mmCIF file of C-alpha atoms in Angstrom:
data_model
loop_
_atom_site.group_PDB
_atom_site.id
_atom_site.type_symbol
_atom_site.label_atom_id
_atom_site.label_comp_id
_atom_site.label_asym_id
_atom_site.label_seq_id
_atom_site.Cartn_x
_atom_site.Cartn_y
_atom_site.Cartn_z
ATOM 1 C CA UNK A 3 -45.231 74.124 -99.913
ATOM 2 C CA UNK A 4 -45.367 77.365 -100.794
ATOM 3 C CA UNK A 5 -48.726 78.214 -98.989
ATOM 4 C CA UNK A 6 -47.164 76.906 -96.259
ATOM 5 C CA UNK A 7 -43.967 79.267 -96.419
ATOM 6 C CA UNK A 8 -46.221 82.546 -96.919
ATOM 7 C CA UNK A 9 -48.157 81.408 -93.796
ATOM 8 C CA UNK A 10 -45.031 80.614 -91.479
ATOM 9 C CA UNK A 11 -42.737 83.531 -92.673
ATOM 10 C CA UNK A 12 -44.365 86.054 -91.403
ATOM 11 C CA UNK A 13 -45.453 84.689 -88.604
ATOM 12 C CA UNK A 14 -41.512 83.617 -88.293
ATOM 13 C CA UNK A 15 -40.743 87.272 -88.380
ATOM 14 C CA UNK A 16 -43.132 88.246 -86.107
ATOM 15 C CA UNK A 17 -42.375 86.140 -83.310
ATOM 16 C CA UNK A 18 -38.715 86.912 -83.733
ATOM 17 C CA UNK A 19 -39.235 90.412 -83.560
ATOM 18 C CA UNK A 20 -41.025 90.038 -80.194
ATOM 19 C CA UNK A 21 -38.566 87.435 -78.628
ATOM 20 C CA UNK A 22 -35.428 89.936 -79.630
ATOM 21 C CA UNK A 23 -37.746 93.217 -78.076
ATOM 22 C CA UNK A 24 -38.503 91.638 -74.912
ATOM 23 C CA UNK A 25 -35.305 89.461 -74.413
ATOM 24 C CA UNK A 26 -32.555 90.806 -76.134
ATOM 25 C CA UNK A 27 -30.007 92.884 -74.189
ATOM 26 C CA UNK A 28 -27.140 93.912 -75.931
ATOM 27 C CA UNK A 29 -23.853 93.791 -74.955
ATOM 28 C CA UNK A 30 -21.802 97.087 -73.737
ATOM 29 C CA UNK A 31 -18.419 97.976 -73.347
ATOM 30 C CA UNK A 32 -17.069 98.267 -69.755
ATOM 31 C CA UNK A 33 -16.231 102.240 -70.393
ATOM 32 C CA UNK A 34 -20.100 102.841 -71.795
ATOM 33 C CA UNK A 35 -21.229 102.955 -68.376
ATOM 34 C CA UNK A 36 -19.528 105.852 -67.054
ATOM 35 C CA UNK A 37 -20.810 109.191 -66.372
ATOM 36 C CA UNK A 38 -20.860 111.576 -68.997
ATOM 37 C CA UNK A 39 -19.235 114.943 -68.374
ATOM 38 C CA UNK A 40 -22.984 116.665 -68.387
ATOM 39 C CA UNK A 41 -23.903 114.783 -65.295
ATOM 40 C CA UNK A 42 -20.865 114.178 -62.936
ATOM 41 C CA UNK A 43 -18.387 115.057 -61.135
ATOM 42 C CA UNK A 44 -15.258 113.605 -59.441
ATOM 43 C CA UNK A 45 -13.133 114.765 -56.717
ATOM 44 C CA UNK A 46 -9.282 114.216 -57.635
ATOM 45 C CA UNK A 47 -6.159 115.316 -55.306
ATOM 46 C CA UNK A 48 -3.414 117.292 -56.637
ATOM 47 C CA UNK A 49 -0.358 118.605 -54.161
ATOM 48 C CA UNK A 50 -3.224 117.245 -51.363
ATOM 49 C CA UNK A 51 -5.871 119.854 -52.471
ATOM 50 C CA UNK A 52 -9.257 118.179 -53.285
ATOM 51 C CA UNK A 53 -10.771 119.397 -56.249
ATOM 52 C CA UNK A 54 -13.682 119.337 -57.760
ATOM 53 C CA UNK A 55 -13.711 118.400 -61.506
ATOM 54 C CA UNK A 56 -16.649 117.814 -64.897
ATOM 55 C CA UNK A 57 -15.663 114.424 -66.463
ATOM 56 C CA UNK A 58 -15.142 114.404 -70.635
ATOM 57 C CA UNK A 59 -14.960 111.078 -72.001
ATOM 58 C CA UNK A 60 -16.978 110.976 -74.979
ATOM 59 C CA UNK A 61 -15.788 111.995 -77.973
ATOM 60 C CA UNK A 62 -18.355 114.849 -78.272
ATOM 61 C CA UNK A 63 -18.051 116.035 -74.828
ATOM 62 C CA UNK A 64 -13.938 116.325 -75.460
ATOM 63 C CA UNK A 65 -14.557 118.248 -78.399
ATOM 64 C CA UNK A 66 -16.885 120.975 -76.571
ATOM 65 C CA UNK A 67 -14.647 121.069 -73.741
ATOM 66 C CA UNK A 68 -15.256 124.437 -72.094
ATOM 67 C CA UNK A 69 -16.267 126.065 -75.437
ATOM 68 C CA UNK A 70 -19.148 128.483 -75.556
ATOM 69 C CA UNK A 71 -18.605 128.641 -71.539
ATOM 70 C CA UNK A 72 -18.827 131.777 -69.804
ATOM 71 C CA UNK A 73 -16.651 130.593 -66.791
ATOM 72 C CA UNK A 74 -15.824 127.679 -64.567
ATOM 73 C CA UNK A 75 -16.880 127.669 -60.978
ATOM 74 C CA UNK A 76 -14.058 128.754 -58.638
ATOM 75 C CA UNK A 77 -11.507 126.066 -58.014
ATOM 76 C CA UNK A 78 -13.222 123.596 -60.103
ATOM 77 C CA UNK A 79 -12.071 122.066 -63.712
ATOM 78 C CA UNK A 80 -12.564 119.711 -66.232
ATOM 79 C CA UNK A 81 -11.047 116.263 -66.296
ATOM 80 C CA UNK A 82 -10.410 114.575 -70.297
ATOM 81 C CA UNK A 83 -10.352 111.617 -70.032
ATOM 82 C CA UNK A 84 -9.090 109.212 -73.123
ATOM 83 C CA UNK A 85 -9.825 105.735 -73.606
ATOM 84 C CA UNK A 86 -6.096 105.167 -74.825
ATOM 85 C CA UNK A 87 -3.562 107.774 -73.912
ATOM 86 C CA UNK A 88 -2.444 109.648 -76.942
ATOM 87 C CA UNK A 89 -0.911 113.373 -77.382
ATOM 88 C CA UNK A 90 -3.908 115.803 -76.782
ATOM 89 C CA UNK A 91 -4.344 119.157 -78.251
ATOM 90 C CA UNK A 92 -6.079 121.720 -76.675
ATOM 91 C CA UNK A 93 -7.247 124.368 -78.683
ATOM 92 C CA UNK A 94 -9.434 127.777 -77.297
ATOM 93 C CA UNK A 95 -12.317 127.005 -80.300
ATOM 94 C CA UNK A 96 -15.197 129.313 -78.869
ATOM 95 C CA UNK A 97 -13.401 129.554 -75.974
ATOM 96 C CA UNK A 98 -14.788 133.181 -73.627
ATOM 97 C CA UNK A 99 -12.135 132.861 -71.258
ATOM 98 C CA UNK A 100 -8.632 131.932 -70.594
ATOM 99 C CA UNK A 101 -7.620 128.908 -68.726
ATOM 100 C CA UNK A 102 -4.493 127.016 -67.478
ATOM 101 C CA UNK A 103 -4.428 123.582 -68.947
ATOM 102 C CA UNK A 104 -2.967 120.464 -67.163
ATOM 103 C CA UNK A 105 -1.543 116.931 -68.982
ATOM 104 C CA UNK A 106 -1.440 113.506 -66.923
ATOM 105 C CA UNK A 107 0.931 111.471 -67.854
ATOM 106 C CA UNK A 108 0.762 107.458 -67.527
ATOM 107 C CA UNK A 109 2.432 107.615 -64.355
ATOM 108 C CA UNK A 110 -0.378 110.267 -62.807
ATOM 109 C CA UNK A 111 2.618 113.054 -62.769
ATOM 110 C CA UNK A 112 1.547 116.216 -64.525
ATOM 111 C CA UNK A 113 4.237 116.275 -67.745
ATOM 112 C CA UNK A 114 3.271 120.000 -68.695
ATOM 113 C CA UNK A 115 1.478 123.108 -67.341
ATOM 114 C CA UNK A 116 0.122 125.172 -69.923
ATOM 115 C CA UNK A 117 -0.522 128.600 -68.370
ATOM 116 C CA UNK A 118 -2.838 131.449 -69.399
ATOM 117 C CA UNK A 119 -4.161 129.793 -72.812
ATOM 118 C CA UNK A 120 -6.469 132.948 -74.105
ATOM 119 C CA UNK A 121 -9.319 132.422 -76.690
ATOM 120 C CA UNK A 122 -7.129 134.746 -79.370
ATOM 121 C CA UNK A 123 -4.388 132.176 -79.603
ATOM 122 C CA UNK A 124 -7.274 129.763 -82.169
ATOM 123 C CA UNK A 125 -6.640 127.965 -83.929
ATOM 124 C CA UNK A 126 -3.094 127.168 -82.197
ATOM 125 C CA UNK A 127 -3.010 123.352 -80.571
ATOM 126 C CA UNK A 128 -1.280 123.301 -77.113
ATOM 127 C CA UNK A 129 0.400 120.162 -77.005
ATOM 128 C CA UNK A 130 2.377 117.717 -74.874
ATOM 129 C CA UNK A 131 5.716 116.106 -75.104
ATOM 130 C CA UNK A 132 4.417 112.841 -74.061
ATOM 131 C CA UNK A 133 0.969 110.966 -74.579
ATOM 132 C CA UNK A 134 -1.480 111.416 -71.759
ATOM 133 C CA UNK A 135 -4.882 109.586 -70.516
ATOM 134 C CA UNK A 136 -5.634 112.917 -69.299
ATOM 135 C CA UNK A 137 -5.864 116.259 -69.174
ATOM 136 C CA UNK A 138 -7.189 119.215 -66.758
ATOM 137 C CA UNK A 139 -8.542 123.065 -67.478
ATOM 138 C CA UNK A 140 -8.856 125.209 -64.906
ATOM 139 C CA UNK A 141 -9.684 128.724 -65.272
ATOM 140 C CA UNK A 142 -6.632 131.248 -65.552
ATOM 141 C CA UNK A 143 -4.304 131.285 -62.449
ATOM 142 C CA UNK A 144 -5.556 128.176 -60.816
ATOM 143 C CA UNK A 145 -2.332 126.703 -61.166
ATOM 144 C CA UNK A 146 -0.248 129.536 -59.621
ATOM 145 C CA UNK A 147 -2.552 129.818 -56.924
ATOM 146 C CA UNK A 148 -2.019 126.524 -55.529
ATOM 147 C CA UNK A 149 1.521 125.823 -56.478
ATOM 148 C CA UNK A 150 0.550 123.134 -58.793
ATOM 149 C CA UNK A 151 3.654 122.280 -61.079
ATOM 150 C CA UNK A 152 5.267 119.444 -63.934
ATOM 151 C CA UNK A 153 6.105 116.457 -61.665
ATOM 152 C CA UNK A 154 3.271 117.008 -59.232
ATOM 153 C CA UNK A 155 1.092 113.659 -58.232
ATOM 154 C CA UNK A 156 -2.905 113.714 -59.548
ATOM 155 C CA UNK A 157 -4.862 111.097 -57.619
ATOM 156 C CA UNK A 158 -8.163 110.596 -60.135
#
């Protein structure tokens, strides 16, 4: 019997390891797929002004935000995106340049406009009122510019 087992085990292993490389396909969550913020972008509508915008929503491209950035193009931004909405701080961590930052509330109304954040308020947290799916940068001004303001519509 035991010959037996030390001929079969291995070869047990073996085969199993090819059926699971060839076969297997594991299962991902629905928001896996989406694009990561390196590689897309998405045109949203605020105050009926298409705008271009970077999508964050991993974890790690959240945290880098617009840090170590020299700029944004003109009239761009950067959409956060969260996977459940929650209070998000925005801090200017390696931040070069100052930006007006923009929270989405449930409802896709902007609850708060956070104008002129400059990289030498670190390590202060702007924060909401209210939690938020999302959140927008745009450089400095952006917001005055095109009259966006707290109650305004986003279409994402």
């Amino acid at each position: 019997m035991k010959k037996f087992a030390g001929i079969f085990l291995p070869f047990f292993i073996i085969a199993t390891a090819v059926y699971l490389f060839v076969f297997y396909k594991p299962t991902v969550a629905p928001y896996a797929s989406r694009p990561k913020a390196e590689t897309s972008q998405k045109i949203i509508k605020i105050g009926g002004k298409n705008i271009a915008v970077e999508i964050a929503d991993t974890e790690a491209s959240r945290i880098k935000g617009l840090s170590g950035r020299e700029g944004l193009p003109s009239d761009t931004g950067l959409l956060f995106y969260f996977d459940k909405p929650q209070r998000a701080g925005i801090w200017m961590k390696e931040m070069k340049f100052a930006i007006d930052i923009v929270w989405v509330g449930t409802d896709m109304r902007i609850v708060k406009i956070q104008k002129n954040a400059t990289p030498s308020s670190f390590p202060e947290f702007f924060l909401p009122a209210v939690i938020t799916p999302y959140v927008i940068e745009f450089n400095v001004g952006f917001t005055e510019k095109n009259n966006i303001s707290v109650g305004d519509i986003v279409v994402i």
